[in-house]
Amino acid sequence: MESLPYAIETVNLTKRYGIFTALSRLNLRVEKSVVYGLLGPNGAGKTTLIKLLLGLLKPTEGDAYVLGERMPDKDILSEVGYMPQDTALYLNLTVRQNIELYGEIFGLSKKRITERTEELLGFINLEKWKDELVSNLSGGMKHRVSLACSMVHSPQLLLLDEPTVGIDPELRASFWDYFGLIKEKGVTILLTTHYMDEAARCDKVGLLRQGNLIAEGTPEEIIRISNTKSLEEAFLIFAKRNART
Amino acid sequence: MSVRRTLSIARRTFRELRNDKRTLALMFVAPVIAMFVFGIAFSGDVRDVRVVVVNDDKGFRDPGTNITVSISKDIISNLKDDILTLEYVEDVEDGIHRVENGEAYGVIIFPKHFTRDLYKRIRNPSFLKNAIIKVKLDKSNVNVANAIIKNVSDAVIETMRKAGSESPIILDTDNPIYGENAEFMDFFVPGIMSYVVFFLTALLTLITFVGERTSGNLERLLSTPLKEAEIVFGYAIAFSIIGTLQTIILLAIGITVFNIMIVGNIILAFVVIALLAIVSLSLGILLSSLAKREAQAIQFLPFIVLPTFLLAGIFWPLEAIPSWIRPASYLIPPTYSVNACRSVMLRGWGLEKIWTDIAALVGFASVFLIAAIWSLKRKA
Ligand SMILES: Nc1ncnc2c1ncn2[C@@H]1O[C@H](COP(=O)(O)OP(=O)(O)OP(=O)(O)O)[C@@H](O)[C@H]1O
Ligand SMILES: [Mg+2]
């Protein structure tokens, strides 16, 4: 498995809801040990793609491969961490209990769960709040707990759906430092974002629009091909060009 | 199936409950309140029942002593005035009218020759006419009706005992006396155990599971190696333990406060209730897949509560349910647990005699569990 070049590969992956096509014949390849940024307007199909990768949705056509396994595959999910777009947490559990729950589900030892929980509490900067019920946290704090839950088992692949929404700039910067750090250790990260400065920090970005991947490349490549000065302008140009065709 | 993962779901349920005092209170205070409210309301400890008396009895002049006696007055004076509130009218029609208007629950009628017939009958056993007290009842409330009948017959027996004679008086009621009130709680506790566990488990799983779905927690759980069956079994472990705890509380109150009798092996009753809890939580999970929001889920509750309340034999025996609708009773899982718990607690029956009920519950549990797991596996 280690020798396989791609962390994620989709082949003609298609998802339709009735006659509406949310994702159209997507062929995506994400190499290992990169940070891949998925961009696109609301309703472009970003969340749909992530759920298809996890086997939470059934593709209408095509296939998705995660870490070399064809989805759906329950076993490979032990190597995947998922942070949903909505802060899916148990409000009646404390911060620590939420993180520990996922440690238990992923089958970590008691000792390892305690270690990882301490580490992650430091990373999301919520040590002081660890015994507080999640229902008493602010929106951004909940988001941070949610991120920690998706990383407790040190997965090889992280699928993060808008991980930095509502997070203050200081913490956002430290998240990105951390993403860079775990990437160096071989972790692959696919994340969605609406922030251009974050897109610029990705190794590779893909622009999704109405279920189609309309542009892909390193941030520099995207800027170069579109003959613009910034990613933001580049994406506007791609969107216009795509709307015409 | 991983036992560890399954247990992690069960443990989470307990941790959540521990942090959520309101739900915890619902789970353990509601059964107690239900038991007292229903127990007292149905127990037939009836007081202050308004009853109309029509006394047409002319009395009887004893030819020997030349004294006029009236046995009807003696009987009336022996009625307990804390239970029956008496009101006298002249006319039978008038009395019946009062009952029809809901101003009284019954009319006690002493006919014109009541005392005379009674004397003749006592002195001459070949005298064929009986002394009759007519009691016309509002039958809408069985407990009240029973209380009136019991009180009148007690008063008759008391009167005749003082007179040193056997009672040849006939109580004419168009309503048969059934069930001794003293034993109501014995009959009732095994029923209310099932009712409380069935209802509260379905309620809590339904609400929790709609929450799991809408919050995104369910999807998050399913994005891990955790399997659908492990989630359902985790819930099953948690809720059968909670159901057993609720039963222990109800039994403790039943024994200490209401003095109920338990003849058989109570462990069997716990097994039955745990099975019922599993049926109920599967039903809750199934229904949750039909609801998009918690408010929608609440709308399903009458479908669980009402048939169980009316048809499962909790408050009155199955025999008292119209026979044409009785087949429906056998489609309701609590019917079997009520029957099994009663058989164990009141008749002292063992597994060899209640196995049909247990088999029915195991059947319901298996079908519902599989359906619940299937409902989680279904993907868009
Ligand atoms: N269950 C569903 N039934 C019908 N349509 C759906 C369903 N789920 C998603 N869609 C549609 O699919 C499209 C893609 O949705 P998706 O959530 O993937 O967008 P997104 O790119 O994540 O958007 P956002 O940036 O707002 O998160 C949307 O138009 C949405 O309305
Ligand atoms: Mg989305």
PDB file of N, CA and C in Angstrom, chain B residues 29-43 184-185 188-190 192-193 195-196 246-247 249-260 315:
ATOM      1  N   VAL B  29     -37.048   9.788  37.337  1.00  0.00           N
ATOM      2  CA  VAL B  29     -38.119  10.361  38.151  1.00  0.00           C
ATOM      3  C   VAL B  29     -39.477  10.099  37.491  1.00  0.00           C
ATOM      4  N   ALA B  30     -39.506  10.174  36.159  1.00  0.00           N
ATOM      5  CA  ALA B  30     -40.776   9.951  35.446  1.00  0.00           C
ATOM      6  C   ALA B  30     -41.418   8.595  35.778  1.00  0.00           C
ATOM      7  N   PRO B  31     -40.631   7.505  35.832  1.00  0.00           N
ATOM      8  CA  PRO B  31     -41.265   6.230  36.176  1.00  0.00           C
ATOM      9  C   PRO B  31     -41.958   6.277  37.539  1.00  0.00           C
ATOM     10  N   VAL B  32     -41.287   6.941  38.492  1.00  0.00           N
ATOM     11  CA  VAL B  32     -41.838   6.999  39.843  1.00  0.00           C
ATOM     12  C   VAL B  32     -43.137   7.803  39.835  1.00  0.00           C
ATOM     13  N   ILE B  33     -43.109   8.942  39.146  1.00  0.00           N
ATOM     14  CA  ILE B  33     -44.317   9.767  39.080  1.00  0.00           C
ATOM     15  C   ILE B  33     -45.431   8.989  38.384  1.00  0.00           C
ATOM     16  N   ALA B  34     -45.082   8.342  37.267  1.00  0.00           N
ATOM     17  CA  ALA B  34     -46.096   7.585  36.530  1.00  0.00           C
ATOM     18  C   ALA B  34     -46.736   6.541  37.426  1.00  0.00           C
ATOM     19  N   MET B  35     -45.894   5.885  38.205  1.00  0.00           N
ATOM     20  CA  MET B  35     -46.421   4.826  39.062  1.00  0.00           C
ATOM     21  C   MET B  35     -47.388   5.385  40.098  1.00  0.00           C
ATOM     22  N   PHE B  36     -47.010   6.511  40.726  1.00  0.00           N
ATOM     23  CA  PHE B  36     -47.887   7.086  41.746  1.00  0.00           C
ATOM     24  C   PHE B  36     -49.169   7.640  41.125  1.00  0.00           C
ATOM     25  N   VAL B  37     -48.998   8.368  40.024  1.00  0.00           N
ATOM     26  CA  VAL B  37     -50.177   8.991  39.421  1.00  0.00           C
ATOM     27  C   VAL B  37     -51.164   7.928  38.951  1.00  0.00           C
ATOM     28  N   PHE B  38     -50.664   6.988  38.150  1.00  0.00           N
ATOM     29  CA  PHE B  38     -51.563   5.942  37.647  1.00  0.00           C
ATOM     30  C   PHE B  38     -52.034   5.051  38.788  1.00  0.00           C
ATOM     31  N   GLY B  39     -51.081   4.706  39.645  1.00  0.00           N
ATOM     32  CA  GLY B  39     -51.406   3.797  40.742  1.00  0.00           C
ATOM     33  C   GLY B  39     -52.515   4.356  41.609  1.00  0.00           C
ATOM     34  N   ILE B  40     -52.398   5.636  41.965  1.00  0.00           N
ATOM     35  CA  ILE B  40     -53.402   6.228  42.839  1.00  0.00           C
ATOM     36  C   ILE B  40     -54.699   6.472  42.072  1.00  0.00           C
ATOM     37  N   ALA B  41     -54.554   6.928  40.830  1.00  0.00           N
ATOM     38  CA  ALA B  41     -55.755   7.229  40.049  1.00  0.00           C
ATOM     39  C   ALA B  41     -56.594   5.981  39.789  1.00  0.00           C
ATOM     40  N   PHE B  42     -55.917   4.841  39.602  1.00  0.00           N
ATOM     41  CA  PHE B  42     -56.655   3.636  39.244  1.00  0.00           C
ATOM     42  C   PHE B  42     -56.889   2.705  40.424  1.00  0.00           C
ATOM     43  N   SER B  43     -56.302   3.043  41.582  1.00  0.00           N
ATOM     44  CA  SER B  43     -56.288   2.037  42.641  1.00  0.00           C
ATOM     45  C   SER B  43     -57.637   1.868  43.315  1.00  0.00           C
ATOM     46  N   PHE B 184     -55.319  -4.316  43.295  1.00  0.00           N
ATOM     47  CA  PHE B 184     -55.075  -3.597  42.053  1.00  0.00           C
ATOM     48  C   PHE B 184     -53.587  -3.366  41.807  1.00  0.00           C
ATOM     49  N   MET B 185     -52.861  -2.939  42.833  1.00  0.00           N
ATOM     50  CA  MET B 185     -51.442  -2.634  42.622  1.00  0.00           C
ATOM     51  C   MET B 185     -50.649  -3.870  42.230  1.00  0.00           C
ATOM     52  N   PHE B 188     -51.194  -4.112  38.769  1.00  0.00           N
ATOM     53  CA  PHE B 188     -50.791  -2.932  38.032  1.00  0.00           C
ATOM     54  C   PHE B 188     -49.274  -2.792  37.866  1.00  0.00           C
ATOM     55  N   VAL B 189     -48.512  -3.099  38.909  1.00  0.00           N
ATOM     56  CA  VAL B 189     -47.063  -2.858  38.857  1.00  0.00           C
ATOM     57  C   VAL B 189     -46.379  -3.596  37.706  1.00  0.00           C
ATOM     58  N   PRO B 190     -46.660  -4.878  37.483  1.00  0.00           N
ATOM     59  CA  PRO B 190     -46.013  -5.527  36.333  1.00  0.00           C
ATOM     60  C   PRO B 190     -46.374  -4.845  35.009  1.00  0.00           C
ATOM     61  N   ILE B 192     -47.181  -1.450  34.635  1.00  0.00           N
ATOM     62  CA  ILE B 192     -46.590  -0.111  34.520  1.00  0.00           C
ATOM     63  C   ILE B 192     -45.087  -0.207  34.270  1.00  0.00           C
ATOM     64  N   MET B 193     -44.443  -1.279  34.743  1.00  0.00           N
ATOM     65  CA  MET B 193     -43.014  -1.474  34.458  1.00  0.00           C
ATOM     66  C   MET B 193     -42.792  -1.493  32.952  1.00  0.00           C
ATOM     67  N   TYR B 195     -44.812  -0.458  30.615  1.00  0.00           N
ATOM     68  CA  TYR B 195     -45.245   0.780  29.984  1.00  0.00           C
ATOM     69  C   TYR B 195     -44.159   1.845  30.062  1.00  0.00           C
ATOM     70  N   VAL B 196     -43.637   2.029  31.264  1.00  0.00           N
ATOM     71  CA  VAL B 196     -42.632   3.067  31.488  1.00  0.00           C
ATOM     72  C   VAL B 196     -41.370   2.786  30.676  1.00  0.00           C
ATOM     73  N   GLN B 246     -34.600   1.150  35.880  1.00  0.00           N
ATOM     74  CA  GLN B 246     -35.942   1.729  36.074  1.00  0.00           C
ATOM     75  C   GLN B 246     -36.861   0.708  36.735  1.00  0.00           C
ATOM     76  N   THR B 247     -36.754  -0.534  36.290  1.00  0.00           N
ATOM     77  CA  THR B 247     -37.599  -1.589  36.855  1.00  0.00           C
ATOM     78  C   THR B 247     -37.298  -1.797  38.331  1.00  0.00           C
ATOM     79  N   ILE B 249     -36.214   0.389  40.427  1.00  0.00           N
ATOM     80  CA  ILE B 249     -36.808   1.494  41.186  1.00  0.00           C
ATOM     81  C   ILE B 249     -38.314   1.276  41.364  1.00  0.00           C
ATOM     82  N   LEU B 250     -38.987   0.907  40.276  1.00  0.00           N
ATOM     83  CA  LEU B 250     -40.438   0.702  40.356  1.00  0.00           C
ATOM     84  C   LEU B 250     -40.778  -0.433  41.320  1.00  0.00           C
ATOM     85  N   LEU B 251     -39.995  -1.496  41.276  1.00  0.00           N
ATOM     86  CA  LEU B 251     -40.266  -2.620  42.169  1.00  0.00           C
ATOM     87  C   LEU B 251     -40.030  -2.220  43.619  1.00  0.00           C
ATOM     88  N   ALA B 252     -38.956  -1.452  43.847  1.00  0.00           N
ATOM     89  CA  ALA B 252     -38.652  -1.027  45.213  1.00  0.00           C
ATOM     90  C   ALA B 252     -39.819  -0.220  45.775  1.00  0.00           C
ATOM     91  N   ILE B 253     -40.370   0.677  44.958  1.00  0.00           N
ATOM     92  CA  ILE B 253     -41.510   1.465  45.430  1.00  0.00           C
ATOM     93  C   ILE B 253     -42.739   0.577  45.583  1.00  0.00           C
ATOM     94  N   GLY B 254     -42.931  -0.300  44.617  1.00  0.00           N
ATOM     95  CA  GLY B 254     -44.066  -1.219  44.689  1.00  0.00           C
ATOM     96  C   GLY B 254     -44.040  -2.016  45.982  1.00  0.00           C
ATOM     97  N   ILE B 255     -42.853  -2.468  46.363  1.00  0.00           N
ATOM     98  CA  ILE B 255     -42.757  -3.316  47.554  1.00  0.00           C
ATOM     99  C   ILE B 255     -42.889  -2.490  48.833  1.00  0.00           C
ATOM    100  N   THR B 256     -42.154  -1.362  48.884  1.00  0.00           N
ATOM    101  CA  THR B 256     -42.143  -0.614  50.147  1.00  0.00           C
ATOM    102  C   THR B 256     -43.404   0.224  50.338  1.00  0.00           C
ATOM    103  N   VAL B 257     -43.871   0.870  49.278  1.00  0.00           N
ATOM    104  CA  VAL B 257     -45.015   1.774  49.441  1.00  0.00           C
ATOM    105  C   VAL B 257     -46.345   1.051  49.231  1.00  0.00           C
ATOM    106  N   PHE B 258     -46.424   0.244  48.190  1.00  0.00           N
ATOM    107  CA  PHE B 258     -47.724  -0.343  47.852  1.00  0.00           C
ATOM    108  C   PHE B 258     -47.854  -1.796  48.285  1.00  0.00           C
ATOM    109  N   ASN B 259     -46.764  -2.308  48.889  1.00  0.00           N
ATOM    110  CA  ASN B 259     -46.892  -3.633  49.475  1.00  0.00           C
ATOM    111  C   ASN B 259     -47.266  -4.721  48.469  1.00  0.00           C
ATOM    112  N   ILE B 260     -46.734  -4.615  47.253  1.00  0.00           N
ATOM    113  CA  ILE B 260     -47.141  -5.599  46.252  1.00  0.00           C
ATOM    114  C   ILE B 260     -46.504  -6.951  46.556  1.00  0.00           C
ATOM    115  N   PHE B 315     -53.625  -1.554  32.104  1.00  0.00           N
ATOM    116  CA  PHE B 315     -54.553  -1.006  33.088  1.00  0.00           C
ATOM    117  C   PHE B 315     -55.763  -1.907  33.301  1.00  0.00           C
TER     118      PHE B 315
END
